[in-house]
XYZ file of C-alpha atoms in Angstrom:
530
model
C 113.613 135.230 102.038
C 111.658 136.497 99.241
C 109.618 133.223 99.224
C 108.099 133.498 102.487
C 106.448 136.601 101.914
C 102.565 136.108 101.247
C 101.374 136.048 97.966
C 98.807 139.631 99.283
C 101.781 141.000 100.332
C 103.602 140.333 96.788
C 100.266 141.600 94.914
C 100.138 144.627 96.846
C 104.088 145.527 96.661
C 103.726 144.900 92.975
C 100.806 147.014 92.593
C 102.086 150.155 94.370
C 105.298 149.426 93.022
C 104.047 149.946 89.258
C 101.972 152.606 90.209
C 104.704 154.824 92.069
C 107.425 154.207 89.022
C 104.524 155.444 86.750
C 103.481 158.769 88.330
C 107.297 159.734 88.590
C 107.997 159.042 85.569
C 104.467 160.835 84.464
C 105.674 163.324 87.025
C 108.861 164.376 85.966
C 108.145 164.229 82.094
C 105.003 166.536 82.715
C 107.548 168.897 84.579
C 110.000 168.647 82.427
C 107.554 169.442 79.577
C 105.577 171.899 81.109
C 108.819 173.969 82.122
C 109.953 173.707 78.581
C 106.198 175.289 77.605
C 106.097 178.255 79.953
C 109.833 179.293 80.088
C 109.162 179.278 76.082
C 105.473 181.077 76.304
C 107.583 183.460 78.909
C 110.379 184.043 75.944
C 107.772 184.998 73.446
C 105.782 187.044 75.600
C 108.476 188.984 76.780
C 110.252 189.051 73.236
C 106.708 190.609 72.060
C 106.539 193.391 74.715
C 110.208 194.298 73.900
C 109.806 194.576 70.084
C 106.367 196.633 70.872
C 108.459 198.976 73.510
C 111.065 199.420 70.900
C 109.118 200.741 68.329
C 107.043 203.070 70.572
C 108.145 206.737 68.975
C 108.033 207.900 72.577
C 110.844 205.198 73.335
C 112.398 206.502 69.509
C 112.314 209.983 70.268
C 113.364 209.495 73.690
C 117.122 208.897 72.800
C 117.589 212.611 70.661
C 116.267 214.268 74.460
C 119.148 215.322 76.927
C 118.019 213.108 79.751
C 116.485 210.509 78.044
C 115.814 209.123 81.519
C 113.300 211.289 82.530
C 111.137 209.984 79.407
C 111.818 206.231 79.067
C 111.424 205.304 83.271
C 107.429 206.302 83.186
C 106.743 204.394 79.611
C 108.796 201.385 81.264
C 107.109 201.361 84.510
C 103.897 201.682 82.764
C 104.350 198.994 80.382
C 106.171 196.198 83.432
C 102.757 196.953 85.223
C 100.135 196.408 82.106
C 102.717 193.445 80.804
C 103.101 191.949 84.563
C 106.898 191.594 83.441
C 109.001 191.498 86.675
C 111.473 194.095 85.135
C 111.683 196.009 81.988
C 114.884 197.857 81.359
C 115.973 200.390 78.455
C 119.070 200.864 77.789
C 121.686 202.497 75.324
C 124.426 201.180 73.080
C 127.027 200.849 75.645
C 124.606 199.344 77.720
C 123.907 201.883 80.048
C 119.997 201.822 81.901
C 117.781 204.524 81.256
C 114.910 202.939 82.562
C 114.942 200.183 85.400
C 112.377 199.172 88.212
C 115.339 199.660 90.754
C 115.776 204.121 89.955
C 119.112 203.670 92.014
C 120.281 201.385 89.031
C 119.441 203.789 86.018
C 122.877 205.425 84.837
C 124.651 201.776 85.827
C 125.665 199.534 82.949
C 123.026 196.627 82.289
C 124.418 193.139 83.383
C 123.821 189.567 82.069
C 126.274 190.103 79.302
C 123.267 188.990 76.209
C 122.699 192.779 74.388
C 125.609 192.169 72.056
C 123.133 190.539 69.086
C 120.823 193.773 69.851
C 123.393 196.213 69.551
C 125.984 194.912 67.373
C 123.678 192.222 64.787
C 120.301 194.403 65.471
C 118.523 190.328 66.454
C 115.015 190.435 68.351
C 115.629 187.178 70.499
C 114.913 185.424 73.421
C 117.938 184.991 76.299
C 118.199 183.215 79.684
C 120.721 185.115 81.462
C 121.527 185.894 85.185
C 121.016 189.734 85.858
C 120.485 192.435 88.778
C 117.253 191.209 89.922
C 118.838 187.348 89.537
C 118.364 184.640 87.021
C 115.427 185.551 84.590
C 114.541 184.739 80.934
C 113.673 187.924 78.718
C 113.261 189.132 74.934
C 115.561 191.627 73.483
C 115.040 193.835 70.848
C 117.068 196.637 69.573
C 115.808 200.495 69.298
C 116.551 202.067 66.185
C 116.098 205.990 64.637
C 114.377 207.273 61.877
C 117.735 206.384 60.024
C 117.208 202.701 61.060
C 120.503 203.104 63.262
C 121.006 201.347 66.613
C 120.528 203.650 69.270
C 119.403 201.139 72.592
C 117.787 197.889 73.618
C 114.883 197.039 75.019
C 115.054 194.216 77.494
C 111.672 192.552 78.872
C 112.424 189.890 81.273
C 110.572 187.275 83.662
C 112.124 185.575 86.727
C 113.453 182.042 86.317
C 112.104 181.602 89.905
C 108.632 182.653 88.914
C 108.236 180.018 86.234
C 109.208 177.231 88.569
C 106.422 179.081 91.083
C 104.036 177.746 88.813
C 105.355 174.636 87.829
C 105.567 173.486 91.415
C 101.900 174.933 92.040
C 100.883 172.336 88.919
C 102.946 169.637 90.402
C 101.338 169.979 93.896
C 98.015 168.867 92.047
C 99.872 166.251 90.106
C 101.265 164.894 93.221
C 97.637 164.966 95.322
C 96.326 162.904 91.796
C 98.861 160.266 91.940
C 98.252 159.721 95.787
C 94.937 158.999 94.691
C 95.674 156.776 92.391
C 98.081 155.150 94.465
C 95.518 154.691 97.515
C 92.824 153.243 94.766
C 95.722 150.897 93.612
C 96.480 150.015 97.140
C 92.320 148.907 97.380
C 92.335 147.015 93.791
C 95.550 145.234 95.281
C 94.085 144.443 98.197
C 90.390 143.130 96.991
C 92.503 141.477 93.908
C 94.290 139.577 96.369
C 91.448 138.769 98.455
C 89.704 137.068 95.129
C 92.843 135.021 94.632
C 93.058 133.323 97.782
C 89.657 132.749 97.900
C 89.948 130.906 94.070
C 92.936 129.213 95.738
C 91.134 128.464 98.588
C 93.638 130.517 100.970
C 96.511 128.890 99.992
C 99.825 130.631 99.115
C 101.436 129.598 95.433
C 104.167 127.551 97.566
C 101.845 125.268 99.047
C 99.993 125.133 95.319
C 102.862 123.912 94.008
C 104.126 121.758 96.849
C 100.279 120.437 96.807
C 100.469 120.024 92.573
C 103.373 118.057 93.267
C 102.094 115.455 96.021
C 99.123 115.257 93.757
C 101.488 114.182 90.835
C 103.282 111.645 92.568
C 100.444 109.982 94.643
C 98.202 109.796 91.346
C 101.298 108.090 89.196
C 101.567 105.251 92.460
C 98.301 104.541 92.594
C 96.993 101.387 90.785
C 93.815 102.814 90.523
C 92.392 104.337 87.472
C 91.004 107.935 88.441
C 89.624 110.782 85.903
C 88.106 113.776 86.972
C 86.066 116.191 85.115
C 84.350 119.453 85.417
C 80.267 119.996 85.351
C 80.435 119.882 81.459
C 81.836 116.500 81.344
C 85.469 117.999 80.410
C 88.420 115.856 81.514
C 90.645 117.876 84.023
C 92.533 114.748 85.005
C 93.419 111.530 84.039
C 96.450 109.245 85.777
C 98.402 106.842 83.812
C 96.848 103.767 85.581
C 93.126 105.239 83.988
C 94.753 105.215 80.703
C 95.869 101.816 81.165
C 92.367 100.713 82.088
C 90.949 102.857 79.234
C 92.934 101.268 76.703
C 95.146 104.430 75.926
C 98.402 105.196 74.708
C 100.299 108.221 76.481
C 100.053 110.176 73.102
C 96.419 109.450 72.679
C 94.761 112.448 74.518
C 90.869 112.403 75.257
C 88.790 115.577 76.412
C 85.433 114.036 77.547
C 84.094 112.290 79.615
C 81.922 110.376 76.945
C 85.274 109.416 74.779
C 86.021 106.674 77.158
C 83.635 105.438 75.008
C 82.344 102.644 77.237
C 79.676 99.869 76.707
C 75.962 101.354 77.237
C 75.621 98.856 80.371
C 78.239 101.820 82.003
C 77.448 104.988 80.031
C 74.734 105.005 82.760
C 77.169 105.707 85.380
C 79.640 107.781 83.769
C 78.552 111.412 84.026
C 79.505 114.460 86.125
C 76.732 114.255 88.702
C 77.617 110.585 89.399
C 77.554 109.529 93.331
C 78.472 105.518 92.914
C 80.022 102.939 95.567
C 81.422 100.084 94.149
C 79.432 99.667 90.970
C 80.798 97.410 88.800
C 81.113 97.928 85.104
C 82.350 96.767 81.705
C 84.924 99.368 80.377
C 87.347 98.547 77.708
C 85.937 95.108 77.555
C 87.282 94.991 81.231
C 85.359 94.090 84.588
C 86.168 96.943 86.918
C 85.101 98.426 89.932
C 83.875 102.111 89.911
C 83.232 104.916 92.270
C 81.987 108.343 92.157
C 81.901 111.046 94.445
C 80.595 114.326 92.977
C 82.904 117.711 93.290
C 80.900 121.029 95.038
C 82.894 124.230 95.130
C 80.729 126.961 96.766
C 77.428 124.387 97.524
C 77.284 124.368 93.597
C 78.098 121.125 91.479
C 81.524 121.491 89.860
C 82.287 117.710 88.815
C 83.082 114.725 89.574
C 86.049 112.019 90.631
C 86.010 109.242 89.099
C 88.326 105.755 90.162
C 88.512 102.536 88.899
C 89.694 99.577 89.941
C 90.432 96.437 87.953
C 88.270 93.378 89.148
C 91.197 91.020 88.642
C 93.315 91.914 91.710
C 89.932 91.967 93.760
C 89.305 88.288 92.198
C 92.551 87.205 93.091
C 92.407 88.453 96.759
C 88.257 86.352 96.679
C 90.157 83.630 94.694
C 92.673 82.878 97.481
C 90.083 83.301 100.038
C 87.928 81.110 98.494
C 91.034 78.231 97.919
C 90.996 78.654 101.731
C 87.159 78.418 102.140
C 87.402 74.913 99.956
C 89.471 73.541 102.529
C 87.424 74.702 105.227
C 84.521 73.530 103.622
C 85.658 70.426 102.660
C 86.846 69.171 106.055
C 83.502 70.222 107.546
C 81.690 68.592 105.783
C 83.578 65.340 106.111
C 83.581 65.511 109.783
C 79.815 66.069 109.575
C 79.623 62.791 107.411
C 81.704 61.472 109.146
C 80.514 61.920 112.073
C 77.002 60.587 111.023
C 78.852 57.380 109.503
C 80.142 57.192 113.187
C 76.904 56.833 114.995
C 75.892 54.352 112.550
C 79.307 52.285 112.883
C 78.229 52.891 117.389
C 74.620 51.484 115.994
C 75.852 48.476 114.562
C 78.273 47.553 116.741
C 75.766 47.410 119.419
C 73.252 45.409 118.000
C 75.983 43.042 117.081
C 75.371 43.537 113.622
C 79.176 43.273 112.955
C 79.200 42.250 109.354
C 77.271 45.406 108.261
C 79.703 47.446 110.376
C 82.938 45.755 108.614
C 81.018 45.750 105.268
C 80.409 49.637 106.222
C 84.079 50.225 106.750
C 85.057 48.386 104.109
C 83.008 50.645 101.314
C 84.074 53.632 102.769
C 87.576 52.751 103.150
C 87.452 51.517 99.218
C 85.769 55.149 98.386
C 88.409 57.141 100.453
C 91.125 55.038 98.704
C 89.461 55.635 95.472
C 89.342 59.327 95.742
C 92.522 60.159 97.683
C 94.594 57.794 94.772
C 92.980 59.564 92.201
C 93.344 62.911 93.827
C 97.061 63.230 95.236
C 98.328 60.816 92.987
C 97.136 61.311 89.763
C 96.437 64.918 90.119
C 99.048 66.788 90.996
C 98.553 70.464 91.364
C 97.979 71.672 94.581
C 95.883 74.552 92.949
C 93.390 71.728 91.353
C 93.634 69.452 94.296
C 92.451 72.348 97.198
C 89.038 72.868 94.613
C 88.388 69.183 94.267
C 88.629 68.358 97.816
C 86.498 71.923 98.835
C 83.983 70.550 95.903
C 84.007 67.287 97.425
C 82.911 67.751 100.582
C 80.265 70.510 99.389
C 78.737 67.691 97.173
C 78.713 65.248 99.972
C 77.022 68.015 101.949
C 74.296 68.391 99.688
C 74.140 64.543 98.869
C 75.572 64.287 95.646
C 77.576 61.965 93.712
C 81.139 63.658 92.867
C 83.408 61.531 90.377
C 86.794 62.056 89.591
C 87.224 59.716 86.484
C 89.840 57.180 86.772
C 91.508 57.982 83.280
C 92.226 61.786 84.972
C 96.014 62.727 84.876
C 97.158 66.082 85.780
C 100.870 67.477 86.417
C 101.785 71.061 88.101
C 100.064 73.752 86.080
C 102.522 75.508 83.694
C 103.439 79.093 85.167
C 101.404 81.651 82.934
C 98.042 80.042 84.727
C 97.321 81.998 87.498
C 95.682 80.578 91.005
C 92.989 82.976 90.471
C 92.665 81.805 86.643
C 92.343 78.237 87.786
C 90.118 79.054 90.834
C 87.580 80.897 88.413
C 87.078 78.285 85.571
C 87.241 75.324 87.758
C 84.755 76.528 90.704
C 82.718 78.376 88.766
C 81.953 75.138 86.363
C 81.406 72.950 89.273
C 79.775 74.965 91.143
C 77.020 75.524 88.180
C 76.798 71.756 87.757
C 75.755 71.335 91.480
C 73.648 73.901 91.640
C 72.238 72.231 88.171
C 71.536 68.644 89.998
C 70.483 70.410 93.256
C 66.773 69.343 92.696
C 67.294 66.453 89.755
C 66.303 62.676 90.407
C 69.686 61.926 89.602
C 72.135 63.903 91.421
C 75.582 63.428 89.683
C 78.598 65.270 88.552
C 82.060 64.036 87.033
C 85.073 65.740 86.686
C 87.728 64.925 84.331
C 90.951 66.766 83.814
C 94.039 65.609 81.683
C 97.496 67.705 80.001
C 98.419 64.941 77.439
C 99.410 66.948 74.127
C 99.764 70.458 73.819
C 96.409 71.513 75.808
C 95.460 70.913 78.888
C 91.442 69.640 79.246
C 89.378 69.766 81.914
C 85.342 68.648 81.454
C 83.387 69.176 84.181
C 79.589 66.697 83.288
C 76.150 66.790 85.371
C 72.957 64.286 85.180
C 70.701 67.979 85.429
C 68.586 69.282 82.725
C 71.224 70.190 80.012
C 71.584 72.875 78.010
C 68.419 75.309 76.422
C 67.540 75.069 73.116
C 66.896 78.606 72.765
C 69.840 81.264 72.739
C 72.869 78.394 73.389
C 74.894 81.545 72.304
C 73.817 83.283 75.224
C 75.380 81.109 77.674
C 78.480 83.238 78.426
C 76.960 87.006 78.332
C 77.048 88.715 81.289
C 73.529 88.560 83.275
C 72.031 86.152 81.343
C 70.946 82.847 83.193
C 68.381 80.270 82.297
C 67.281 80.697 86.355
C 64.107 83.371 87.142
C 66.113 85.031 90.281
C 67.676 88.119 89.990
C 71.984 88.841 90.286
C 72.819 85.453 88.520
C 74.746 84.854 84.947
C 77.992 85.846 86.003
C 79.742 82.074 86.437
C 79.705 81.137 82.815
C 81.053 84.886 81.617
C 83.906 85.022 83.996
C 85.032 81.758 82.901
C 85.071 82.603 79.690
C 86.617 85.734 79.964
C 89.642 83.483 82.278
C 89.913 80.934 79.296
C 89.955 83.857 76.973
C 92.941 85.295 78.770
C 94.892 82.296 78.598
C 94.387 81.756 75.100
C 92.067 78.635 75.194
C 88.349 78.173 74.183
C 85.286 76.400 75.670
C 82.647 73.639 74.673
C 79.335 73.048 75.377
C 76.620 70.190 74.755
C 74.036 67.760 76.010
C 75.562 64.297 76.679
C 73.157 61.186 75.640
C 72.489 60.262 78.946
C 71.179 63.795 79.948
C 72.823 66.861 81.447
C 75.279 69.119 79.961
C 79.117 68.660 79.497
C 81.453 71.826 79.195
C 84.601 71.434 77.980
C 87.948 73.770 78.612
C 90.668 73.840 76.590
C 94.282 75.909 77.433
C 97.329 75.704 75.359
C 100.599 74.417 77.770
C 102.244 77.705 76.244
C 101.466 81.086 75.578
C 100.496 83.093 72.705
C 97.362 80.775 71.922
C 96.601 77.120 70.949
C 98.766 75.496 68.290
């Protein structure tokens, strides 16, 4: 029940709580105190008046008269009035009044039971007794001769009720304070409140934590890396699929932003103030995709959210679409040749040229029989054979000359090489040796792909220009491309990085008859070449 009340509500209970338990308790040790301090300032005063009325020789010589009465009432009136006692009283040793500010009381024996230490042990004290007027606290002293004998008692008191007059006049201002003090504590509560849910953005700790908890679980499902960070570049959060991306350990613990530490191609978009969509980006010697949506709180910048996402499952999902795409492409383009070998075949036949339309059958059929034997009998992953017939009919598209050499042999692909694995080094290769022969005299590439041993090969050869002299090095960097337009060099890196995940290595150089050759090698097994 407790838990539903709102968290203003808890602030402000708590406040005026505190602050009520600490003015009573202020309250009643200040009365306490202050009662001790008057009823003792009372004592003393009154203890002083009787030890002066007792050694008054009016008072002295009073007690050798006959009516000792008639002398000791005036003096005793006199001094109650100039003392502001409430009652002083003289009386003998047996107790009886001579002086009293009730006269029908003089002559009666003094009550409260307290003169014995007067009379009897001759003590000047203080005493808190109940007598004729009611409870009162009052000093004795005794009254003693010119022989030093005990011959009466002075008694000087002050009403009990008198003192607590007072203390309850104090306490009425105490009181008034700590109502003040509450009603400013009630305000601070209040405004306190107010500044917390406006840090918390209105929300009650419940739905914080319920909120901190969703936010736990989502970020630990999601496959994508995400960081945030303050304006200052501090690290406020960082999931476990960022420190997979990252390269760290759950025990390593980073506080910055610039500790991810990334290559300077990337440093560029990796600050608080970053607004990105997409970008892609080499982090942890991994390709991944990055976005960046700065954090406002109050119109003012107060971050940023970073997520990443790695490039390989979006390359698998372009990888299978492009598998798809070869087979589209491949069986358009043969029905457009087709199609064109067609109207020649309807040419020939009706100029009754039928020779040259058997002769035309008869090379294609021999090419078709060619290819397909090579293709689904010789190589025999379905992986390999949907790029080689995509790659096929691109080339006859564009009018070049695609070989699969005879001497190819290919089985299924062992299991720890991935469609997308295949799809990259394989396209990617031809691909560049097409686009390489595009405008050559000689338009020709060869493919060649074989698993004797303990490697599997694959050498994909083109009649273009070959390979620069200058930077051969440079081949398989990221960006760099020996053509002048912009957003190319990217084929020859990914492959690299593929054949560097499956443990292989790749070969370049110029063949003698012109063009370049590259050469893939990938171990059968894993854990590297043997």
């Amino acid at each position: 029940m407790f838990s539903n009340v709102s968290m203003q509500t808890k602030i402000l209970g708590l406040v005026t709580g505190l602050i009520l338990l600490v003015s009573l308790l202020l309250t009643v040790f200040y009365a306490v105190m202050e009662y001790q301090r008057i009823e003792q300032e009372t004592g003393e005063k009154g203890l002083r008046m009787a030890q002066v009325v007792a050694k008054m020789p009016s008072v002295r010589n009073a007690f050798d008269d006959a009516n000792p009465e008639v002398i000791l009432q005036p003096i005793a009136t006199e001094v109650r009035i100039l003392s502001g006692a409430e009652y002083v009283v003289i009386g003998n040793t047996e107790s009886i009044r001579y002086a009293h500010p009730d006269p029908d009381k003089i002559g009666k024996k003094m009550v409260g039971g307290d003169n014995d230490r007067a009379l009897v042990g001759g003590e000047s004290y203080i005493s808190e007794a109940v007598g004729s007027l009611g409870p009162a606290v009052r000093g004795k002293a005794p009254i003693l001769d010119y022989d030093d004998r005990i011959v009466g008692v002075v008694s000087v008191g002050y009403m009990v009720e008198d003192t607590r007059s007072i203390i309850r006049e104090r306490l009425g201002k105490i009181i008034a304070l700590a109502l003040l003090i509450i009603v400013i504590g009630m305000i601070g509560g209040i405004r306190l409140a107010d500044s917390i849910r406006k840090d918390t953005m209105g929300l009650e700790p419940a739905e914080i934590a319920s909120l901190y908890t969703e936010r736990t679980a989502i970020l630990s499902s999601v496959h994508e890396g995400i960081i945030a960070v303050d304006k200052a570049g501090e690290i406020t959060m960082l999931n476990d699929s960022a420190r997979r991306l990252l390269g760290l350990s759950e025990k390593q613990d980073i506080h910055r932003l610039d500790e991810v530490n990334p290559n300077p191609d990337a440093r560029r978009f990796l600050r608080p103030d970053a607004r990105l969509a997409n970008e892609e980006a080499v982090i942890n010697d991994r390709h991944v995709i990055v976005n960046a949506l700065p954090v406002e709180r109050d119109g003012q910048p107060a971050g940023a959210v970073f997520s990443f996402r790695d490039k390989t499952e979006l390359k698998e999902l372009v990888d299978t679409l492009s598998e798809v795409r070869e087979y589209s492409e491949y069986l358009r383009a043969q029905t457009h040749e087709y199609t064109n070998k067609l109207y020649v075949l309807s040419g020939l036949m009706q100029l009754g040229k039928y020779n040259e339309a058997i002769e035309l059958i008869s090379d294609e059929l021999d090419t078709a029989r060619s290819q397909n034997r090579i293709l689904f009998t010789q190589i025999q992953d379905p992986t390999v054979q949907a790029i080689l017939m995509g790659k096929i009919g691109k080339a006859s598209e564009n009018k070049i000359r695609f070989t699969i050499d005879d001497n190819s042999g290919l089985g299924p692909l062992p299991g720890h090489i991935g469609i997308a694995q295949i799809v990259t080094i394989l396209g990617n290769l031809l691909d560049n040796a097409m686009e390489e022969v595009r405008d050559a005299d000689r338009k020709e590439v060869t493919f060649f792909a074989t698993d004797i041993g303990r490697e599997i090969l694959f050498e994909v050869a083109d009649s273009g220009g070959g390979l620069p002299e200058k930077n051969p090095d440079r081949l398989y960097e990221q960006g760099f491309s020996t053509k002048a337009a912009d957003g190319r060099g990217y084929g020859l890196s990914l492959v690299r990085g593929a054949v560097d995940e499956l443990g292989g290595y790749i070969e370049a150089h110029n063949s003698q008859e012109g063009g370049a050759v590259f050469t893939v090698f990938i171990p059968k097994q894993t854990g590297g070449v043997g």
